[in-house]
């Protein structure tokens, strides 16, 4: 049975998988929204440091919110009618629902695990279950996939897609899928941006728990100083590597999303002609450059090429400085009225 | 900072895919470029894979010496820890640890072996031997 359904969907590359998927889906429905805008409205920015949970043999560090936050919140704040199905018990049913959607001409986003994705570069294949991609066509046994981290669109077979949609482990996707039903004619972007900024500020500085947001950054900075004494040099270097990998390598657009968020502030500042937002964008850009500097020094440290004064104590101080700089940005954003 | 643009990384092993990267320059503009990750990003990625490969090699040696069961080798090859493996295979973490003894592994039933083989996406014959 040869069936062919293709939806006229443009693949655009993006820095982050989920905000990229959200902005591409919106573009399909005629809303021209850039990736940073989708990211900022949907509260992509986050930080949590959980030292007692180990992921890939190192403490768990997350620069992103729970899976599907960007899409779900973005749609909610913009007032767009969208459907999110959290899980399917039966894998076959999940694939059938996807086929039906494609026949109706709806490009559908899915949460998948990275480890078994065949087109992914092998060095990034780790047990990471919060990846997102959009399926926009089917040809016999092959599905056309737009993965925004990659440069071009790819194909996956039925079995491969089923395997990644039912990857096991922490935050298992369980066949989660989402799509847009209907976009209203007029979108109130101004209020969506306002609500999005409020929520992000809340998550970064106001949650009364020490391991989340800016407090988490400070906690990590203090821990960083102790790592060589506590775990030995080799393990400390591996842990530091994990922090930097999470911030730079895994599709964050650089510096743990700080660049994307800054770009969002800049774009919305220009859109509403708001001087304070532009100022905040500048501060965020400086913070992001500081993050990148942290990566350079940290990577030198991992390779044992650092100068003697660039040890873990200095890196810890730098992290605490970054936390201070970020806190200034969020406090500024908190006072802004849109 | 001088390295605000994304330098092209020459090593073919880790330079296959290009990504979209953002940056912020002195003029206060955010820029998007498609490029390879820079040198520092590669160093930390290389470090992680060296670490994982060491663990896999170590596990392989221990399996051949008869100290642990092949499950440990495949677990390391899958970059999993016992907790992760227990989630993937649907077997409790204590049992996973118990099954990593060679003597216990030899007496495992087909059904349990099948669960492990499915989790690793290999056949049962492959699961039993480590080359």
mmCIF file with all atom_site columns, C-alpha atoms in Angstrom, chain B:
data_model
loop_
_atom_site.group_PDB
_atom_site.id
_atom_site.type_symbol
_atom_site.label_atom_id
_atom_site.label_alt_id
_atom_site.label_comp_id
_atom_site.label_asym_id
_atom_site.label_entity_id
_atom_site.label_seq_id
_atom_site.pdbx_PDB_ins_code
_atom_site.Cartn_x
_atom_site.Cartn_y
_atom_site.Cartn_z
_atom_site.occupancy
_atom_site.B_iso_or_equiv
_atom_site.pdbx_formal_charge
_atom_site.auth_seq_id
_atom_site.auth_comp_id
_atom_site.auth_asym_id
_atom_site.auth_atom_id
_atom_site.pdbx_PDB_model_num
ATOM 1   C CA . UNK B 1 1   ? 35.922 38.879  22.988 1.00 0.00 ? 1   UNK B CA 1
ATOM 2   C CA . UNK B 1 2   ? 37.764 37.903  19.860 1.00 0.00 ? 2   UNK B CA 1
ATOM 3   C CA . UNK B 1 3   ? 36.081 34.534  19.366 1.00 0.00 ? 3   UNK B CA 1
ATOM 4   C CA . UNK B 1 4   ? 32.553 35.839  19.050 1.00 0.00 ? 4   UNK B CA 1
ATOM 5   C CA . UNK B 1 5   ? 32.152 34.380  15.596 1.00 0.00 ? 5   UNK B CA 1
ATOM 6   C CA . UNK B 1 6   ? 32.061 30.623  15.396 1.00 0.00 ? 6   UNK B CA 1
ATOM 7   C CA . UNK B 1 7   ? 35.310 29.217  14.039 1.00 0.00 ? 7   UNK B CA 1
ATOM 8   C CA . UNK B 1 8   ? 35.159 26.239  11.730 1.00 0.00 ? 8   UNK B CA 1
ATOM 9   C CA . UNK B 1 9   ? 36.423 23.161  13.407 1.00 0.00 ? 9   UNK B CA 1
ATOM 10  C CA . UNK B 1 10  ? 38.802 21.143  11.283 1.00 0.00 ? 10  UNK B CA 1
ATOM 11  C CA . UNK B 1 11  ? 38.609 17.686  12.862 1.00 0.00 ? 11  UNK B CA 1
ATOM 12  C CA . UNK B 1 12  ? 36.472 15.489  10.635 1.00 0.00 ? 12  UNK B CA 1
ATOM 13  C CA . UNK B 1 13  ? 35.379 13.201  13.442 1.00 0.00 ? 13  UNK B CA 1
ATOM 14  C CA . UNK B 1 14  ? 33.538 15.947  15.252 1.00 0.00 ? 14  UNK B CA 1
ATOM 15  C CA . UNK B 1 15  ? 32.736 18.440  12.546 1.00 0.00 ? 15  UNK B CA 1
ATOM 16  C CA . UNK B 1 16  ? 29.974 16.906  10.489 1.00 0.00 ? 16  UNK B CA 1
ATOM 17  C CA . UNK B 1 17  ? 26.930 18.921  11.430 1.00 0.00 ? 17  UNK B CA 1
ATOM 18  C CA . UNK B 1 18  ? 26.480 22.661  11.398 1.00 0.00 ? 18  UNK B CA 1
ATOM 19  C CA . UNK B 1 19  ? 24.277 24.379  13.928 1.00 0.00 ? 19  UNK B CA 1
ATOM 20  C CA . UNK B 1 20  ? 22.671 27.737  14.304 1.00 0.00 ? 20  UNK B CA 1
ATOM 21  C CA . UNK B 1 21  ? 24.505 29.741  16.917 1.00 0.00 ? 21  UNK B CA 1
ATOM 22  C CA . UNK B 1 22  ? 23.730 33.146  18.334 1.00 0.00 ? 22  UNK B CA 1
ATOM 23  C CA . UNK B 1 23  ? 26.220 35.761  19.412 1.00 0.00 ? 23  UNK B CA 1
ATOM 24  C CA . UNK B 1 24  ? 26.321 39.327  20.726 1.00 0.00 ? 24  UNK B CA 1
ATOM 25  C CA . UNK B 1 25  ? 28.828 41.824  19.391 1.00 0.00 ? 25  UNK B CA 1
ATOM 26  C CA . UNK B 1 26  ? 30.242 45.083  20.742 1.00 0.00 ? 26  UNK B CA 1
ATOM 27  C CA . UNK B 1 27  ? 27.753 47.183  18.758 1.00 0.00 ? 27  UNK B CA 1
ATOM 28  C CA . UNK B 1 28  ? 24.900 45.694  20.759 1.00 0.00 ? 28  UNK B CA 1
ATOM 29  C CA . UNK B 1 29  ? 23.523 43.535  17.963 1.00 0.00 ? 29  UNK B CA 1
ATOM 30  C CA . UNK B 1 30  ? 22.473 39.930  18.253 1.00 0.00 ? 30  UNK B CA 1
ATOM 31  C CA . UNK B 1 31  ? 23.678 37.832  15.351 1.00 0.00 ? 31  UNK B CA 1
ATOM 32  C CA . UNK B 1 32  ? 22.745 34.430  14.009 1.00 0.00 ? 32  UNK B CA 1
ATOM 33  C CA . UNK B 1 33  ? 25.305 32.331  12.145 1.00 0.00 ? 33  UNK B CA 1
ATOM 34  C CA . UNK B 1 34  ? 25.245 28.787  10.936 1.00 0.00 ? 34  UNK B CA 1
ATOM 35  C CA . UNK B 1 35  ? 28.558 27.175  11.769 1.00 0.00 ? 35  UNK B CA 1
ATOM 36  C CA . UNK B 1 36  ? 30.399 24.418  13.513 1.00 0.00 ? 36  UNK B CA 1
ATOM 37  C CA . UNK B 1 37  ? 30.945 24.544  17.217 1.00 0.00 ? 37  UNK B CA 1
ATOM 38  C CA . UNK B 1 38  ? 34.168 26.194  18.303 1.00 0.00 ? 38  UNK B CA 1
ATOM 39  C CA . UNK B 1 39  ? 37.228 24.584  19.776 1.00 0.00 ? 39  UNK B CA 1
ATOM 40  C CA . UNK B 1 40  ? 36.213 24.771  23.490 1.00 0.00 ? 40  UNK B CA 1
ATOM 41  C CA . UNK B 1 41  ? 32.901 23.043  22.812 1.00 0.00 ? 41  UNK B CA 1
ATOM 42  C CA . UNK B 1 42  ? 34.753 20.267  21.060 1.00 0.00 ? 42  UNK B CA 1
ATOM 43  C CA . UNK B 1 43  ? 37.206 19.855  23.919 1.00 0.00 ? 43  UNK B CA 1
ATOM 44  C CA . UNK B 1 44  ? 34.463 19.232  26.430 1.00 0.00 ? 44  UNK B CA 1
ATOM 45  C CA . UNK B 1 45  ? 32.613 16.890  24.082 1.00 0.00 ? 45  UNK B CA 1
ATOM 46  C CA . UNK B 1 46  ? 35.810 14.961  23.424 1.00 0.00 ? 46  UNK B CA 1
ATOM 47  C CA . UNK B 1 47  ? 36.429 14.774  27.165 1.00 0.00 ? 47  UNK B CA 1
ATOM 48  C CA . UNK B 1 48  ? 33.027 13.211  27.777 1.00 0.00 ? 48  UNK B CA 1
ATOM 49  C CA . UNK B 1 49  ? 33.489 10.636  25.035 1.00 0.00 ? 49  UNK B CA 1
ATOM 50  C CA . UNK B 1 50  ? 36.979 9.749   26.268 1.00 0.00 ? 50  UNK B CA 1
ATOM 51  C CA . UNK B 1 51  ? 35.429 9.153   29.677 1.00 0.00 ? 51  UNK B CA 1
ATOM 52  C CA . UNK B 1 52  ? 32.633 6.971   28.265 1.00 0.00 ? 52  UNK B CA 1
ATOM 53  C CA . UNK B 1 53  ? 35.043 4.995   26.078 1.00 0.00 ? 53  UNK B CA 1
ATOM 54  C CA . UNK B 1 54  ? 37.297 4.345   29.051 1.00 0.00 ? 54  UNK B CA 1
ATOM 55  C CA . UNK B 1 55  ? 34.341 3.006   30.994 1.00 0.00 ? 55  UNK B CA 1
ATOM 56  C CA . UNK B 1 56  ? 33.271 0.765   28.087 1.00 0.00 ? 56  UNK B CA 1
ATOM 57  C CA . UNK B 1 57  ? 36.798 -0.607  27.658 1.00 0.00 ? 57  UNK B CA 1
ATOM 58  C CA . UNK B 1 58  ? 37.099 -1.221  31.393 1.00 0.00 ? 58  UNK B CA 1
ATOM 59  C CA . UNK B 1 59  ? 33.762 -3.062  31.457 1.00 0.00 ? 59  UNK B CA 1
ATOM 60  C CA . UNK B 1 60  ? 34.809 -5.178  28.469 1.00 0.00 ? 60  UNK B CA 1
ATOM 61  C CA . UNK B 1 61  ? 37.986 -6.235  30.224 1.00 0.00 ? 61  UNK B CA 1
ATOM 62  C CA . UNK B 1 62  ? 36.113 -7.160  33.378 1.00 0.00 ? 62  UNK B CA 1
ATOM 63  C CA . UNK B 1 63  ? 33.588 -9.230  31.431 1.00 0.00 ? 63  UNK B CA 1
ATOM 64  C CA . UNK B 1 64  ? 36.333 -11.158 29.625 1.00 0.00 ? 64  UNK B CA 1
ATOM 65  C CA . UNK B 1 65  ? 38.088 -11.761 32.934 1.00 0.00 ? 65  UNK B CA 1
ATOM 66  C CA . UNK B 1 66  ? 34.830 -13.278 34.204 1.00 0.00 ? 66  UNK B CA 1
ATOM 67  C CA . UNK B 1 67  ? 34.245 -10.771 36.994 1.00 0.00 ? 67  UNK B CA 1
ATOM 68  C CA . UNK B 1 68  ? 30.957 -9.322  35.783 1.00 0.00 ? 68  UNK B CA 1
ATOM 69  C CA . UNK B 1 69  ? 28.240 -10.422 33.382 1.00 0.00 ? 69  UNK B CA 1
ATOM 70  C CA . UNK B 1 70  ? 27.879 -9.133  29.786 1.00 0.00 ? 70  UNK B CA 1
ATOM 71  C CA . UNK B 1 71  ? 24.963 -6.961  30.944 1.00 0.00 ? 71  UNK B CA 1
ATOM 72  C CA . UNK B 1 72  ? 27.461 -4.546  32.475 1.00 0.00 ? 72  UNK B CA 1
ATOM 73  C CA . UNK B 1 73  ? 29.332 -4.230  29.162 1.00 0.00 ? 73  UNK B CA 1
ATOM 74  C CA . UNK B 1 74  ? 26.190 -3.512  27.164 1.00 0.00 ? 74  UNK B CA 1
ATOM 75  C CA . UNK B 1 75  ? 24.957 -1.150  29.853 1.00 0.00 ? 75  UNK B CA 1
ATOM 76  C CA . UNK B 1 76  ? 28.151 0.879   29.585 1.00 0.00 ? 76  UNK B CA 1
ATOM 77  C CA . UNK B 1 77  ? 28.014 0.720   25.812 1.00 0.00 ? 77  UNK B CA 1
ATOM 78  C CA . UNK B 1 78  ? 24.514 2.187   26.025 1.00 0.00 ? 78  UNK B CA 1
ATOM 79  C CA . UNK B 1 79  ? 25.817 4.968   28.305 1.00 0.00 ? 79  UNK B CA 1
ATOM 80  C CA . UNK B 1 80  ? 23.364 3.881   30.967 1.00 0.00 ? 80  UNK B CA 1
ATOM 81  C CA . UNK B 1 81  ? 23.652 3.409   34.698 1.00 0.00 ? 81  UNK B CA 1
ATOM 82  C CA . UNK B 1 82  ? 21.720 0.692   36.552 1.00 0.00 ? 82  UNK B CA 1
ATOM 83  C CA . UNK B 1 83  ? 18.810 3.050   37.257 1.00 0.00 ? 83  UNK B CA 1
ATOM 84  C CA . UNK B 1 84  ? 18.513 4.020   33.612 1.00 0.00 ? 84  UNK B CA 1
ATOM 85  C CA . UNK B 1 85  ? 18.776 0.403   32.501 1.00 0.00 ? 85  UNK B CA 1
ATOM 86  C CA . UNK B 1 86  ? 16.105 -0.670  34.961 1.00 0.00 ? 86  UNK B CA 1
ATOM 87  C CA . UNK B 1 87  ? 13.775 1.911   33.423 1.00 0.00 ? 87  UNK B CA 1
ATOM 88  C CA . UNK B 1 88  ? 14.650 0.846   29.874 1.00 0.00 ? 88  UNK B CA 1
ATOM 89  C CA . UNK B 1 89  ? 14.245 -2.883  30.452 1.00 0.00 ? 89  UNK B CA 1
ATOM 90  C CA . UNK B 1 90  ? 11.453 -2.782  33.005 1.00 0.00 ? 90  UNK B CA 1
ATOM 91  C CA . UNK B 1 91  ? 13.403 -4.723  35.625 1.00 0.00 ? 91  UNK B CA 1
ATOM 92  C CA . UNK B 1 92  ? 13.926 -3.421  39.147 1.00 0.00 ? 92  UNK B CA 1
ATOM 93  C CA . UNK B 1 93  ? 17.257 -1.800  39.928 1.00 0.00 ? 93  UNK B CA 1
ATOM 94  C CA . UNK B 1 94  ? 18.175 -4.385  42.594 1.00 0.00 ? 94  UNK B CA 1
ATOM 95  C CA . UNK B 1 95  ? 17.624 -7.175  40.128 1.00 0.00 ? 95  UNK B CA 1
ATOM 96  C CA . UNK B 1 96  ? 19.730 -5.396  37.513 1.00 0.00 ? 96  UNK B CA 1
ATOM 97  C CA . UNK B 1 97  ? 22.571 -5.205  40.018 1.00 0.00 ? 97  UNK B CA 1
ATOM 98  C CA . UNK B 1 98  ? 22.044 -8.859  40.999 1.00 0.00 ? 98  UNK B CA 1
ATOM 99  C CA . UNK B 1 99  ? 22.111 -9.939  37.347 1.00 0.00 ? 99  UNK B CA 1
ATOM 100 C CA . UNK B 1 100 ? 25.509 -8.353  36.821 1.00 0.00 ? 100 UNK B CA 1
ATOM 101 C CA . UNK B 1 101 ? 27.124 -11.368 38.521 1.00 0.00 ? 101 UNK B CA 1
ATOM 102 C CA . UNK B 1 102 ? 28.321 -13.921 35.962 1.00 0.00 ? 102 UNK B CA 1
ATOM 103 C CA . UNK B 1 103 ? 26.952 -16.906 37.908 1.00 0.00 ? 103 UNK B CA 1
ATOM 104 C CA . UNK B 1 104 ? 23.504 -15.380 38.202 1.00 0.00 ? 104 UNK B CA 1
ATOM 105 C CA . UNK B 1 105 ? 23.516 -14.310 34.552 1.00 0.00 ? 105 UNK B CA 1
ATOM 106 C CA . UNK B 1 106 ? 24.072 -17.905 33.386 1.00 0.00 ? 106 UNK B CA 1
ATOM 107 C CA . UNK B 1 107 ? 20.896 -19.072 35.110 1.00 0.00 ? 107 UNK B CA 1
ATOM 108 C CA . UNK B 1 108 ? 18.639 -16.291 33.794 1.00 0.00 ? 108 UNK B CA 1
ATOM 109 C CA . UNK B 1 109 ? 15.464 -17.353 31.993 1.00 0.00 ? 109 UNK B CA 1
ATOM 110 C CA . UNK B 1 110 ? 14.847 -16.642 28.295 1.00 0.00 ? 110 UNK B CA 1
ATOM 111 C CA . UNK B 1 111 ? 12.128 -14.177 29.251 1.00 0.00 ? 111 UNK B CA 1
ATOM 112 C CA . UNK B 1 112 ? 14.441 -11.979 31.312 1.00 0.00 ? 112 UNK B CA 1
ATOM 113 C CA . UNK B 1 113 ? 17.180 -12.190 28.698 1.00 0.00 ? 113 UNK B CA 1
ATOM 114 C CA . UNK B 1 114 ? 14.657 -11.095 26.099 1.00 0.00 ? 114 UNK B CA 1
ATOM 115 C CA . UNK B 1 115 ? 13.841 -8.012  28.140 1.00 0.00 ? 115 UNK B CA 1
ATOM 116 C CA . UNK B 1 116 ? 17.498 -7.014  28.256 1.00 0.00 ? 116 UNK B CA 1
ATOM 117 C CA . UNK B 1 117 ? 18.045 -7.814  24.578 1.00 0.00 ? 117 UNK B CA 1
ATOM 118 C CA . UNK B 1 118 ? 15.042 -5.677  23.607 1.00 0.00 ? 118 UNK B CA 1
ATOM 119 C CA . UNK B 1 119 ? 16.286 -2.789  25.707 1.00 0.00 ? 119 UNK B CA 1
ATOM 120 C CA . UNK B 1 120 ? 19.689 -2.958  23.985 1.00 0.00 ? 120 UNK B CA 1
ATOM 121 C CA . UNK B 1 121 ? 18.135 -3.601  20.557 1.00 0.00 ? 121 UNK B CA 1
ATOM 122 C CA . UNK B 1 122 ? 20.231 -6.744  19.944 1.00 0.00 ? 122 UNK B CA 1
ATOM 123 C CA . UNK B 1 123 ? 19.571 -10.510 19.797 1.00 0.00 ? 123 UNK B CA 1
ATOM 124 C CA . UNK B 1 124 ? 19.880 -12.838 22.794 1.00 0.00 ? 124 UNK B CA 1
ATOM 125 C CA . UNK B 1 125 ? 22.897 -14.603 21.247 1.00 0.00 ? 125 UNK B CA 1
ATOM 126 C CA . UNK B 1 126 ? 24.683 -11.292 20.968 1.00 0.00 ? 126 UNK B CA 1
ATOM 127 C CA . UNK B 1 127 ? 23.804 -10.463 24.552 1.00 0.00 ? 127 UNK B CA 1
ATOM 128 C CA . UNK B 1 128 ? 25.479 -13.634 25.799 1.00 0.00 ? 128 UNK B CA 1
ATOM 129 C CA . UNK B 1 129 ? 28.868 -13.008 24.248 1.00 0.00 ? 129 UNK B CA 1
ATOM 130 C CA . UNK B 1 130 ? 31.266 -10.090 24.332 1.00 0.00 ? 130 UNK B CA 1
ATOM 131 C CA . UNK B 1 131 ? 34.038 -9.965  21.789 1.00 0.00 ? 131 UNK B CA 1
#
